[in-house]
PDB file of C-alpha atoms in Angstrom:
ATOM      1  CA  UNK A 859     -32.959 -58.970 -37.716  1.00 45.00           C
ATOM      2  CA  UNK A 860     -30.941 -62.399 -38.606  1.00 38.00           C
ATOM      3  CA  UNK A 861     -30.298 -61.735 -42.060  1.00 42.00           C
ATOM      4  CA  UNK A 862     -29.555 -58.296 -41.498  1.00 36.00           C
ATOM      5  CA  UNK A 863     -26.710 -59.083 -38.299  1.00 39.00           C
ATOM      6  CA  UNK A 864     -25.122 -61.739 -40.658  1.00 39.00           C
ATOM      7  CA  UNK A 865     -24.295 -58.762 -43.218  1.00 37.00           C
ATOM      8  CA  UNK A 866     -22.158 -57.088 -40.087  1.00 41.00           C
ATOM      9  CA  UNK A 867     -19.163 -58.830 -40.868  1.00 40.00           C
ATOM     10  CA  UNK A 868     -18.995 -58.899 -43.490  1.00 43.00           C
ATOM     11  CA  UNK A 869     -19.628 -55.206 -44.467  1.00 39.00           C
ATOM     12  CA  UNK A 870     -17.159 -54.472 -41.916  1.00 41.00           C
ATOM     13  CA  UNK A 871     -14.218 -56.922 -43.642  1.00 44.00           C
ATOM     14  CA  UNK A 872     -15.190 -54.726 -46.382  1.00 41.00           C
ATOM     15  CA  UNK A 873     -14.564 -51.781 -45.545  1.00 36.00           C
ATOM     16  CA  UNK A 874     -12.143 -52.947 -43.637  1.00 42.00           C
ATOM     17  CA  UNK A 875     -10.152 -54.476 -47.034  1.00 48.00           C
ATOM     18  CA  UNK A 876     -10.918 -50.960 -48.219  1.00 39.00           C
ATOM     19  CA  UNK A 877      -9.785 -48.376 -45.959  1.00 43.00           C
ATOM     20  CA  UNK A 878      -6.359 -49.075 -46.754  1.00 50.00           C
ATOM     21  CA  UNK A 879      -6.701 -49.945 -50.846  1.00 46.00           C
ATOM     22  CA  UNK A 880      -5.586 -47.471 -53.813  1.00 47.00           C
ATOM     23  CA  UNK A 881     -10.125 -47.027 -54.244  1.00 40.00           C
ATOM     24  CA  UNK A 882      -9.815 -45.571 -50.830  1.00 43.00           C
ATOM     25  CA  UNK A 883      -7.170 -43.571 -51.462  1.00 49.00           C
ATOM     26  CA  UNK A 884      -8.214 -41.519 -54.745  1.00 43.00           C
ATOM     27  CA  UNK A 885     -11.729 -41.466 -52.505  1.00 41.00           C
ATOM     28  CA  UNK A 886      -9.644 -39.508 -50.558  1.00 45.00           C
ATOM     29  CA  UNK A 887      -8.271 -37.488 -53.157  1.00 45.00           C
ATOM     30  CA  UNK A 888     -11.339 -36.858 -54.889  1.00 39.00           C
ATOM     31  CA  UNK A 889     -12.594 -34.907 -52.148  1.00 40.00           C
ATOM     32  CA  UNK A 890      -9.985 -33.486 -50.930  1.00 43.00           C
ATOM     33  CA  UNK A 891     -10.197 -31.741 -54.214  1.00 41.00           C
ATOM     34  CA  UNK A 892     -13.378 -30.413 -53.282  1.00 40.00           C
ATOM     35  CA  UNK A 893     -12.020 -29.409 -49.780  1.00 42.00           C
ATOM     36  CA  UNK A 894      -9.203 -27.649 -51.688  1.00 41.00           C
ATOM     37  CA  UNK A 895     -11.305 -25.790 -54.135  1.00 40.00           C
ATOM     38  CA  UNK A 896     -12.824 -23.071 -51.722  1.00 41.00           C
ATOM     39  CA  UNK A 897      -9.518 -21.066 -52.163  1.00 46.00           C
ATOM     40  CA  UNK A 898     -10.546 -21.128 -56.183  1.00 43.00           C
ATOM     41  CA  UNK A 899     -12.539 -17.934 -57.019  1.00 51.00           C
ATOM     42  CA  UNK A 900     -15.676 -18.716 -57.514  1.00 58.00           C
ATOM     43  CA  UNK A 901     -17.057 -18.545 -60.897  1.00 69.00           C
ATOM     44  CA  UNK A 902     -20.767 -17.014 -58.891  1.00 73.00           C
ATOM     45  CA  UNK A 903     -21.123 -13.788 -57.829  1.00 76.00           C
ATOM     46  CA  UNK A 904     -23.471 -12.290 -55.773  1.00 86.00           C
ATOM     47  CA  UNK A 905     -23.802  -9.210 -57.236  1.00 91.00           C
ATOM     48  CA  UNK A 906     -25.574 -10.252 -59.937  1.00 95.00           C
ATOM     49  CA  UNK A 907     -28.171 -10.805 -57.514  1.00 96.00           C
ATOM     50  CA  UNK A 908     -27.833  -7.258 -56.090  1.00 96.00           C
ATOM     51  CA  UNK A 909     -29.264  -6.074 -59.750  1.00 95.00           C
ATOM     52  CA  UNK A 910     -32.938  -7.094 -58.914  1.00 97.00           C
ATOM     53  CA  UNK A 911     -34.804  -5.350 -56.536  1.00 95.00           C
ATOM     54  CA  UNK A 912     -36.879  -7.393 -53.923  1.00 96.00           C
ATOM     55  CA  UNK A 913     -39.754  -4.876 -54.495  1.00 95.00           C
ATOM     56  CA  UNK A 914     -41.047  -6.318 -57.635  1.00 96.00           C
ATOM     57  CA  UNK A 915     -41.668 -10.153 -58.293  1.00 98.00           C
ATOM     58  CA  UNK A 916     -38.699 -12.631 -59.477  1.00 97.00           C
ATOM     59  CA  UNK A 917     -39.742 -15.668 -61.763  1.00 98.00           C
ATOM     60  CA  UNK A 918     -36.746 -18.264 -61.320  1.00 97.00           C
ATOM     61  CA  UNK A 919     -37.723 -20.800 -64.240  1.00 97.00           C
ATOM     62  CA  UNK A 920     -36.358 -24.073 -62.652  1.00 94.00           C
ATOM     63  CA  UNK A 921     -34.626 -26.252 -65.282  1.00 92.00           C
ATOM     64  CA  UNK A 922     -35.956 -29.774 -63.060  1.00 88.00           C
ATOM     65  CA  UNK A 923     -39.211 -29.549 -65.343  1.00 91.00           C
ATOM     66  CA  UNK A 924     -36.680 -28.408 -68.810  1.00 93.00           C
ATOM     67  CA  UNK A 925     -35.630 -30.948 -71.450  1.00 95.00           C
ATOM     68  CA  UNK A 926     -32.183 -32.045 -70.868  1.00 89.00           C
ATOM     69  CA  UNK A 927     -31.289 -33.054 -74.664  1.00 94.00           C
ATOM     70  CA  UNK A 928     -32.512 -29.050 -75.423  1.00 96.00           C
ATOM     71  CA  UNK A 929     -30.947 -27.215 -71.925  1.00 95.00           C
ATOM     72  CA  UNK A 930     -29.240 -24.449 -73.264  1.00 96.00           C
ATOM     73  CA  UNK A 931     -31.315 -23.318 -75.992  1.00 97.00           C
ATOM     74  CA  UNK A 932     -34.621 -23.873 -73.498  1.00 97.00           C
ATOM     75  CA  UNK A 933     -32.348 -21.565 -71.175  1.00 97.00           C
ATOM     76  CA  UNK A 934     -31.645 -19.180 -73.457  1.00 98.00           C
ATOM     77  CA  UNK A 935     -35.870 -18.799 -74.235  1.00 98.00           C
ATOM     78  CA  UNK A 936     -37.001 -18.712 -71.291  1.00 98.00           C
ATOM     79  CA  UNK A 937     -34.337 -15.624 -70.351  1.00 98.00           C
ATOM     80  CA  UNK A 938     -35.567 -13.925 -73.841  1.00 98.00           C
ATOM     81  CA  UNK A 939     -39.424 -14.607 -72.366  1.00 98.00           C
ATOM     82  CA  UNK A 940     -38.354 -12.748 -68.632  1.00 98.00           C
ATOM     83  CA  UNK A 941     -37.241 -14.678 -66.693  1.00 98.00           C
ATOM     84  CA  UNK A 942     -34.950 -13.345 -63.567  1.00 98.00           C
ATOM     85  CA  UNK A 943     -33.283 -15.766 -62.383  1.00 98.00           C
ATOM     86  CA  UNK A 944     -32.398 -19.730 -63.535  1.00 97.00           C
ATOM     87  CA  UNK A 945     -32.856 -22.564 -60.750  1.00 94.00           C
ATOM     88  CA  UNK A 946     -31.126 -25.522 -60.403  1.00 91.00           C
ATOM     89  CA  UNK A 947     -32.181 -28.651 -57.927  1.00 84.00           C
ATOM     90  CA  UNK A 948     -29.519 -30.681 -56.866  1.00 83.00           C
ATOM     91  CA  UNK A 949     -30.523 -34.000 -55.393  1.00 62.00           C
ATOM     92  CA  UNK A 950     -29.250 -36.633 -53.566  1.00 57.00           C
ATOM     93  CA  UNK A 951     -30.569 -39.225 -53.452  1.00 47.00           C
ATOM     94  CA  UNK A 952     -30.547 -39.585 -50.516  1.00 52.00           C
ATOM     95  CA  UNK A 953     -32.709 -36.139 -48.376  1.00 47.00           C
ATOM     96  CA  UNK A 954     -35.404 -36.836 -51.092  1.00 46.00           C
ATOM     97  CA  UNK A 955     -36.321 -39.600 -53.510  1.00 50.00           C
ATOM     98  CA  UNK A 956     -34.687 -38.154 -56.475  1.00 50.00           C
ATOM     99  CA  UNK A 957     -31.275 -37.935 -58.130  1.00 53.00           C
ATOM    100  CA  UNK A 958     -30.180 -35.208 -60.730  1.00 62.00           C
ATOM    101  CA  UNK A 959     -27.361 -32.870 -61.380  1.00 77.00           C
ATOM    102  CA  UNK A 960     -23.963 -31.686 -60.194  1.00 80.00           C
ATOM    103  CA  UNK A 961     -21.947 -29.169 -60.388  1.00 86.00           C
ATOM    104  CA  UNK A 962     -20.734 -30.125 -64.291  1.00 86.00           C
ATOM    105  CA  UNK A 963     -23.835 -29.141 -65.349  1.00 88.00           C
ATOM    106  CA  UNK A 964     -23.803 -25.815 -63.325  1.00 91.00           C
ATOM    107  CA  UNK A 965     -20.622 -24.755 -65.654  1.00 93.00           C
ATOM    108  CA  UNK A 966     -21.918 -25.855 -68.424  1.00 93.00           C
ATOM    109  CA  UNK A 967     -24.675 -23.752 -68.044  1.00 93.00           C
ATOM    110  CA  UNK A 968     -22.781 -20.341 -66.858  1.00 96.00           C
ATOM    111  CA  UNK A 969     -21.359 -18.981 -70.507  1.00 96.00           C
ATOM    112  CA  UNK A 970     -24.846 -19.154 -71.710  1.00 96.00           C
ATOM    113  CA  UNK A 971     -26.419 -17.253 -69.808  1.00 96.00           C
ATOM    114  CA  UNK A 972     -26.128 -13.822 -67.582  1.00 96.00           C
ATOM    115  CA  UNK A 973     -28.757 -14.240 -65.061  1.00 97.00           C
ATOM    116  CA  UNK A 974     -28.159 -15.713 -61.920  1.00 97.00           C
ATOM    117  CA  UNK A 975     -27.720 -19.388 -61.125  1.00 96.00           C
ATOM    118  CA  UNK A 976     -30.460 -19.941 -57.861  1.00 95.00           C
ATOM    119  CA  UNK A 977     -29.365 -23.571 -57.070  1.00 92.00           C
ATOM    120  CA  UNK A 978     -31.008 -25.180 -54.018  1.00 84.00           C
ATOM    121  CA  UNK A 979     -29.037 -28.078 -52.734  1.00 83.00           C
ATOM    122  CA  UNK A 980     -31.531 -31.095 -51.746  1.00 69.00           C
ATOM    123  CA  UNK A 981     -29.155 -32.874 -49.741  1.00 57.00           C
ATOM    124  CA  UNK A 982     -27.953 -35.318 -47.172  1.00 46.00           C
ATOM    125  CA  UNK A 983     -24.901 -35.406 -44.883  1.00 38.00           C
ATOM    126  CA  UNK A 984     -25.623 -39.412 -44.252  1.00 32.00           C
ATOM    127  CA  UNK A 985     -24.400 -42.438 -46.174  1.00 30.00           C
ATOM    128  CA  UNK A 986     -25.582 -46.278 -45.070  1.00 30.00           C
ATOM    129  CA  UNK A 987     -21.989 -47.734 -44.237  1.00 30.00           C
ATOM    130  CA  UNK A 988     -23.236 -51.368 -46.138  1.00 31.00           C
ATOM    131  CA  UNK A 989     -23.556 -49.215 -49.414  1.00 31.00           C
ATOM    132  CA  UNK A 990     -19.913 -47.683 -48.667  1.00 32.00           C
ATOM    133  CA  UNK A 991     -18.332 -50.242 -49.918  1.00 37.00           C
ATOM    134  CA  UNK A 992     -20.093 -50.945 -53.140  1.00 36.00           C
ATOM    135  CA  UNK A 993     -20.037 -47.263 -53.763  1.00 31.00           C
ATOM    136  CA  UNK A 994     -16.236 -46.571 -53.741  1.00 34.00           C
ATOM    137  CA  UNK A 995     -15.813 -50.211 -55.384  1.00 40.00           C
ATOM    138  CA  UNK A 996     -17.711 -49.004 -58.144  1.00 37.00           C
ATOM    139  CA  UNK A 997     -16.773 -45.338 -58.036  1.00 36.00           C
ATOM    140  CA  UNK A 998     -14.638 -43.659 -55.934  1.00 38.00           C
ATOM    141  CA  UNK A 999     -15.719 -40.528 -58.011  1.00 36.00           C
ATOM    142  CA  UNK A1000     -17.908 -42.024 -59.317  1.00 35.00           C
ATOM    143  CA  UNK A1001     -18.138 -41.551 -63.221  1.00 33.00           C
ATOM    144  CA  UNK A1002     -20.252 -43.840 -65.522  1.00 31.00           C
ATOM    145  CA  UNK A1003     -19.864 -43.633 -69.062  1.00 31.00           C
ATOM    146  CA  UNK A1004     -22.836 -44.501 -71.573  1.00 31.00           C
ATOM    147  CA  UNK A1005     -21.616 -44.306 -75.331  1.00 30.00           C
ATOM    148  CA  UNK A1006     -19.840 -40.687 -75.763  1.00 29.00           C
ATOM    149  CA  UNK A1007     -22.244 -39.782 -72.908  1.00 28.00           C
ATOM    150  CA  UNK A1008     -20.250 -39.379 -69.659  1.00 26.00           C
ATOM    151  CA  UNK A1009     -21.456 -37.743 -66.606  1.00 27.00           C
ATOM    152  CA  UNK A1010     -20.731 -37.616 -62.892  1.00 28.00           C
ATOM    153  CA  UNK A1011     -22.696 -39.127 -60.362  1.00 27.00           C
ATOM    154  CA  UNK A1012     -22.103 -36.207 -56.963  1.00 28.00           C
ATOM    155  CA  UNK A1013     -23.126 -37.778 -53.840  1.00 30.00           C
ATOM    156  CA  UNK A1014     -23.842 -34.615 -52.410  1.00 43.00           C
ATOM    157  CA  UNK A1015     -23.368 -36.639 -48.590  1.00 44.00           C
ATOM    158  CA  UNK A1016     -22.573 -33.090 -46.728  1.00 59.00           C
ATOM    159  CA  UNK A1017     -23.297 -29.959 -48.285  1.00 63.00           C
ATOM    160  CA  UNK A1018     -20.016 -28.487 -46.821  1.00 67.00           C
ATOM    161  CA  UNK A1019     -18.145 -29.983 -48.637  1.00 70.00           C
ATOM    162  CA  UNK A1020     -19.711 -29.369 -52.260  1.00 80.00           C
ATOM    163  CA  UNK A1021     -21.008 -25.694 -51.684  1.00 88.00           C
ATOM    164  CA  UNK A1022     -17.320 -24.561 -52.983  1.00 91.00           C
ATOM    165  CA  UNK A1023     -17.932 -26.737 -55.742  1.00 89.00           C
ATOM    166  CA  UNK A1024     -20.980 -24.966 -56.600  1.00 90.00           C
ATOM    167  CA  UNK A1025     -19.650 -21.755 -56.698  1.00 93.00           C
ATOM    168  CA  UNK A1026     -16.686 -22.231 -58.457  1.00 93.00           C
ATOM    169  CA  UNK A1027     -18.845 -23.871 -61.591  1.00 93.00           C
ATOM    170  CA  UNK A1028     -21.207 -20.473 -61.196  1.00 95.00           C
ATOM    171  CA  UNK A1029     -23.724 -20.995 -58.996  1.00 95.00           C
ATOM    172  CA  UNK A1030     -25.076 -16.833 -57.546  1.00 96.00           C
ATOM    173  CA  UNK A1031     -26.896 -18.136 -54.664  1.00 96.00           C
ATOM    174  CA  UNK A1032     -26.696 -21.531 -53.286  1.00 94.00           C
ATOM    175  CA  UNK A1033     -28.935 -22.677 -50.798  1.00 92.00           C
ATOM    176  CA  UNK A1034     -29.215 -25.432 -47.398  1.00 91.00           C
ATOM    177  CA  UNK A1035     -32.091 -27.367 -45.829  1.00 89.00           C
ATOM    178  CA  UNK A1036     -32.371 -26.119 -42.612  1.00 91.00           C
ATOM    179  CA  UNK A1037     -33.414 -30.177 -41.501  1.00 88.00           C
ATOM    180  CA  UNK A1038     -30.776 -31.086 -39.744  1.00 85.00           C
ATOM    181  CA  UNK A1039     -30.531 -34.951 -42.161  1.00 79.00           C
ATOM    182  CA  UNK A1040     -29.918 -32.344 -44.446  1.00 78.00           C
ATOM    183  CA  UNK A1041     -27.778 -30.261 -42.746  1.00 83.00           C
ATOM    184  CA  UNK A1042     -25.762 -30.199 -39.570  1.00 85.00           C
ATOM    185  CA  UNK A1043     -23.623 -26.849 -38.811  1.00 90.00           C
ATOM    186  CA  UNK A1044     -25.662 -24.854 -41.138  1.00 93.00           C
ATOM    187  CA  UNK A1045     -24.463 -21.413 -39.594  1.00 94.00           C
ATOM    188  CA  UNK A1046     -21.301 -23.153 -40.551  1.00 93.00           C
ATOM    189  CA  UNK A1047     -22.506 -23.788 -44.393  1.00 93.00           C
ATOM    190  CA  UNK A1048     -23.814 -20.375 -44.479  1.00 95.00           C
ATOM    191  CA  UNK A1049     -21.086 -18.467 -43.968  1.00 95.00           C
ATOM    192  CA  UNK A1050     -18.852 -20.683 -45.900  1.00 94.00           C
ATOM    193  CA  UNK A1051     -21.296 -19.597 -48.936  1.00 95.00           C
ATOM    194  CA  UNK A1052     -21.304 -16.473 -48.158  1.00 95.00           C
ATOM    195  CA  UNK A1053     -16.843 -16.497 -47.791  1.00 95.00           C
ATOM    196  CA  UNK A1054     -17.047 -17.604 -51.064  1.00 94.00           C
ATOM    197  CA  UNK A1055     -18.514 -14.956 -52.223  1.00 94.00           C
ATOM    198  CA  UNK A1056     -22.056 -15.671 -53.581  1.00 95.00           C
ATOM    199  CA  UNK A1057     -25.182 -15.168 -51.836  1.00 97.00           C
ATOM    200  CA  UNK A1058     -26.266 -17.730 -49.038  1.00 97.00           C
ATOM    201  CA  UNK A1059     -29.941 -18.975 -48.363  1.00 96.00           C
ATOM    202  CA  UNK A1060     -31.889 -21.420 -46.409  1.00 96.00           C
ATOM    203  CA  UNK A1061     -34.785 -24.192 -46.917  1.00 94.00           C
ATOM    204  CA  UNK A1062     -37.743 -25.017 -44.776  1.00 95.00           C
ATOM    205  CA  UNK A1063     -39.812 -28.362 -46.223  1.00 92.00           C
ATOM    206  CA  UNK A1064     -43.972 -28.145 -45.729  1.00 95.00           C
ATOM    207  CA  UNK A1065     -43.605 -29.383 -42.204  1.00 94.00           C
ATOM    208  CA  UNK A1066     -40.795 -27.831 -40.650  1.00 95.00           C
ATOM    209  CA  UNK A1067     -41.420 -25.053 -38.633  1.00 96.00           C
ATOM    210  CA  UNK A1068     -40.166 -21.456 -39.610  1.00 97.00           C
ATOM    211  CA  UNK A1069     -39.094 -20.766 -35.903  1.00 97.00           C
ATOM    212  CA  UNK A1070     -36.185 -23.951 -36.785  1.00 96.00           C
ATOM    213  CA  UNK A1071     -34.657 -21.064 -38.556  1.00 97.00           C
ATOM    214  CA  UNK A1072     -34.889 -18.028 -35.886  1.00 95.00           C
ATOM    215  CA  UNK A1073     -31.207 -17.801 -35.166  1.00 96.00           C
ATOM    216  CA  UNK A1074     -29.693 -17.293 -38.666  1.00 97.00           C
ATOM    217  CA  UNK A1075     -32.230 -15.186 -39.875  1.00 97.00           C
ATOM    218  CA  UNK A1076     -30.036 -12.487 -40.122  1.00 97.00           C
ATOM    219  CA  UNK A1077     -27.451 -14.283 -42.258  1.00 97.00           C
ATOM    220  CA  UNK A1078     -28.962 -15.319 -44.972  1.00 98.00           C
ATOM    221  CA  UNK A1079     -30.201 -13.753 -47.955  1.00 98.00           C
ATOM    222  CA  UNK A1080     -32.555 -16.346 -48.814  1.00 98.00           C
ATOM    223  CA  UNK A1081     -35.043 -17.989 -47.219  1.00 98.00           C
ATOM    224  CA  UNK A1082     -36.710 -21.056 -49.362  1.00 97.00           C
ATOM    225  CA  UNK A1083     -40.062 -22.054 -48.375  1.00 97.00           C
ATOM    226  CA  UNK A1084     -40.912 -25.678 -50.094  1.00 93.00           C
ATOM    227  CA  UNK A1085     -44.516 -25.806 -51.283  1.00 94.00           C
ATOM    228  CA  UNK A1086     -44.075 -28.907 -52.032  1.00 88.00           C
ATOM    229  CA  UNK A1087     -42.589 -31.593 -50.538  1.00 84.00           C
ATOM    230  CA  UNK A1088     -39.183 -31.845 -52.717  1.00 70.00           C
ATOM    231  CA  UNK A1089     -38.091 -34.409 -54.998  1.00 58.00           C
ATOM    232  CA  UNK A1090     -40.613 -34.632 -57.794  1.00 58.00           C
ATOM    233  CA  UNK A1091     -42.048 -31.527 -60.372  1.00 60.00           C
ATOM    234  CA  UNK A1092     -45.375 -30.982 -61.007  1.00 64.00           C
ATOM    235  CA  UNK A1093     -46.623 -31.341 -58.001  1.00 74.00           C
ATOM    236  CA  UNK A1094     -49.453 -29.520 -56.185  1.00 89.00           C
ATOM    237  CA  UNK A1095     -49.501 -26.338 -54.309  1.00 92.00           C
ATOM    238  CA  UNK A1096     -49.395 -27.319 -50.801  1.00 93.00           C
ATOM    239  CA  UNK A1097     -52.484 -24.547 -48.795  1.00 96.00           C
ATOM    240  CA  UNK A1098     -50.893 -24.291 -45.370  1.00 95.00           C
ATOM    241  CA  UNK A1099     -48.112 -22.464 -46.455  1.00 96.00           C
ATOM    242  CA  UNK A1100     -49.513 -19.159 -47.439  1.00 98.00           C
ATOM    243  CA  UNK A1101     -49.921 -18.363 -43.655  1.00 98.00           C
ATOM    244  CA  UNK A1102     -45.980 -19.525 -43.106  1.00 98.00           C
ATOM    245  CA  UNK A1103     -45.390 -17.139 -46.119  1.00 98.00           C
ATOM    246  CA  UNK A1104     -47.059 -14.732 -43.567  1.00 98.00           C
ATOM    247  CA  UNK A1105     -45.511 -15.237 -40.763  1.00 98.00           C
ATOM    248  CA  UNK A1106     -41.913 -15.426 -41.944  1.00 98.00           C
ATOM    249  CA  UNK A1107     -42.450 -11.855 -43.680  1.00 98.00           C
ATOM    250  CA  UNK A1108     -43.487 -11.170 -40.615  1.00 98.00           C
ATOM    251  CA  UNK A1109     -40.253 -12.919 -38.309  1.00 98.00           C
ATOM    252  CA  UNK A1110     -38.208 -11.078 -40.615  1.00 98.00           C
ATOM    253  CA  UNK A1111     -39.951  -7.780 -39.894  1.00 98.00           C
ATOM    254  CA  UNK A1112     -39.706  -8.266 -36.588  1.00 97.00           C
ATOM    255  CA  UNK A1113     -35.621  -8.994 -36.857  1.00 97.00           C
ATOM    256  CA  UNK A1114     -35.235  -5.374 -38.965  1.00 98.00           C
ATOM    257  CA  UNK A1115     -33.907  -8.570 -41.965  1.00 98.00           C
ATOM    258  CA  UNK A1116     -35.121  -8.210 -45.421  1.00 97.00           C
ATOM    259  CA  UNK A1117     -34.042 -11.162 -47.373  1.00 98.00           C
ATOM    260  CA  UNK A1118     -35.468 -12.727 -50.422  1.00 98.00           C
ATOM    261  CA  UNK A1119     -38.349 -15.263 -49.548  1.00 98.00           C
ATOM    262  CA  UNK A1120     -38.704 -17.911 -52.255  1.00 98.00           C
ATOM    263  CA  UNK A1121     -41.070 -19.483 -52.557  1.00 97.00           C
ATOM    264  CA  UNK A1122     -41.308 -23.471 -54.683  1.00 93.00           C
ATOM    265  CA  UNK A1123     -43.856 -26.383 -55.504  1.00 89.00           C
ATOM    266  CA  UNK A1124     -46.797 -25.384 -57.928  1.00 93.00           C
ATOM    267  CA  UNK A1125     -46.484 -21.935 -58.813  1.00 96.00           C
ATOM    268  CA  UNK A1126     -48.504 -20.799 -61.745  1.00 96.00           C
ATOM    269  CA  UNK A1127     -49.957 -17.766 -62.487  1.00 97.00           C
ATOM    270  CA  UNK A1128     -53.031 -19.001 -61.086  1.00 96.00           C
ATOM    271  CA  UNK A1129     -52.516 -19.480 -56.978  1.00 97.00           C
ATOM    272  CA  UNK A1130     -49.189 -16.989 -57.129  1.00 98.00           C
ATOM    273  CA  UNK A1131     -50.881 -13.814 -56.032  1.00 97.00           C
ATOM    274  CA  UNK A1132     -51.466 -16.237 -53.026  1.00 98.00           C
ATOM    275  CA  UNK A1133     -47.656 -15.684 -51.707  1.00 98.00           C
ATOM    276  CA  UNK A1134     -47.246 -12.528 -53.353  1.00 98.00           C
ATOM    277  CA  UNK A1135     -50.222 -10.818 -50.876  1.00 97.00           C
ATOM    278  CA  UNK A1136     -48.853 -12.693 -48.162  1.00 98.00           C
ATOM    279  CA  UNK A1137     -44.549 -11.103 -48.864  1.00 98.00           C
ATOM    280  CA  UNK A1138     -43.127 -13.374 -51.012  1.00 98.00           C
ATOM    281  CA  UNK A1139     -40.970 -11.630 -53.801  1.00 97.00           C
ATOM    282  CA  UNK A1140     -39.402 -15.146 -55.519  1.00 98.00           C
ATOM    283  CA  UNK A1141     -41.271 -17.205 -56.968  1.00 98.00           C
ATOM    284  CA  UNK A1142     -39.605 -20.807 -58.120  1.00 96.00           C
ATOM    285  CA  UNK A1143     -41.698 -22.083 -60.878  1.00 96.00           C
ATOM    286  CA  UNK A1144     -40.527 -25.773 -63.665  1.00 92.00           C
ATOM    287  CA  UNK A1145     -43.624 -27.286 -64.961  1.00 93.00           C
ATOM    288  CA  UNK A1146     -45.520 -23.728 -65.037  1.00 96.00           C
ATOM    289  CA  UNK A1147     -42.727 -22.350 -67.551  1.00 97.00           C
ATOM    290  CA  UNK A1148     -41.222 -25.071 -69.121  1.00 96.00           C
ATOM    291  CA  UNK A1149     -44.372 -26.619 -69.828  1.00 95.00           C
ATOM    292  CA  UNK A1150     -46.179 -23.835 -71.137  1.00 97.00           C
ATOM    293  CA  UNK A1151     -46.799 -23.110 -74.885  1.00 97.00           C
ATOM    294  CA  UNK A1152     -45.675 -20.210 -74.634  1.00 98.00           C
ATOM    295  CA  UNK A1153     -42.386 -19.244 -72.012  1.00 98.00           C
ATOM    296  CA  UNK A1154     -43.169 -15.109 -72.160  1.00 98.00           C
ATOM    297  CA  UNK A1155     -47.035 -15.338 -71.195  1.00 98.00           C
ATOM    298  CA  UNK A1156     -46.324 -17.859 -68.584  1.00 98.00           C
ATOM    299  CA  UNK A1157     -43.952 -15.781 -66.385  1.00 98.00           C
ATOM    300  CA  UNK A1158     -45.772 -13.185 -67.038  1.00 98.00           C
ATOM    301  CA  UNK A1159     -48.635 -14.477 -65.659  1.00 98.00           C
ATOM    302  CA  UNK A1160     -46.925 -15.385 -62.683  1.00 98.00           C
ATOM    303  CA  UNK A1161     -45.411 -11.835 -62.097  1.00 97.00           C
ATOM    304  CA  UNK A1162     -49.026 -10.252 -62.851  1.00 97.00           C
ATOM    305  CA  UNK A1163     -50.936 -12.675 -61.285  1.00 97.00           C
ATOM    306  CA  UNK A1164     -54.277 -10.996 -59.228  1.00 94.00           C
ATOM    307  CA  UNK A1165     -57.090 -12.341 -56.558  1.00 92.00           C
ATOM    308  CA  UNK A1166     -59.606 -13.237 -58.859  1.00 88.00           C
ATOM    309  CA  UNK A1167     -62.027 -11.728 -55.933  1.00 83.00           C
ATOM    310  CA  UNK A1168     -59.985  -8.306 -56.533  1.00 75.00           C
ATOM    311  CA  UNK A1169     -60.869  -7.865 -60.006  1.00 62.00           C
ATOM    312  CA  UNK A1170     -63.563  -8.105 -59.984  1.00 58.00           C
ATOM    313  CA  UNK A1171     -66.437  -5.468 -60.068  1.00 54.00           C
ATOM    314  CA  UNK A1172     -69.335  -3.654 -57.928  1.00 55.00           C
ATOM    315  CA  UNK A1173     -72.266  -4.378 -60.139  1.00 51.00           C
ATOM    316  CA  UNK A1174     -74.281  -0.862 -59.824  1.00 53.00           C
ATOM    317  CA  UNK A1175     -78.068  -0.526 -60.348  1.00 46.00           C
TER     318      UNK A1175
END
């Protein structure tokens, strides 16, 4: 406790010193540029999503499980294999314990496919103030270089400050978390996404009740239920999400709306039927597709997944 208290004056001093510095001004300019991008026409186009029938089953392979050294090649391969959408997980390292990609990657893959880019912002609105001086000093618009590779670090501390960047980069669906630790003004953010001409989605973590989104259910185009705790690929499917999907479908029916109901986490051909029967019509699959020897067979097995009990034929004497 003493060590923490002793750091506070130093931290406050450093923040104060940086407030009027050129670094701070550059940092502000970086965020101002992001806000100005709201006025720029988005490359993402919600009409790509409208081409798909909600009575069919959509498979959206997650590039989180792809080989990033061959990302373009693998995106083209899963499209040829029958993928419907491409799922993009954007993580900031605070809301979940991982950091993934930013709008530059979305912009890079946009010309490679005409499939909808289904972008999931797994981000937090908060940032520790004791880290702020270090982040500003090290990287106002955070860039790191290694050899001939330059990577831009996008700290997504407010989803509403980044949705324009992803729409401009080419995302056709942008989904944000409903949890208050991620999105402070959910209604505002959803409408901001829709104003950009792309589809708006809302995401619920496994333990977040569906009642959390009852006031925005009529506004969203897609509801994504996480069937693993987000942050890493290759996790085991959480079984109680099946009942959650069923209750969400009933909630939508009662409200007279029909958004896409998407499920992400631990989905494969062996268990996809569980959430399909419960009412899901869009399934995210990462390692089940990119880790399979045959992309086409993996995608087909998810789309046609059946309950083994229904497959058994009665034995006649």
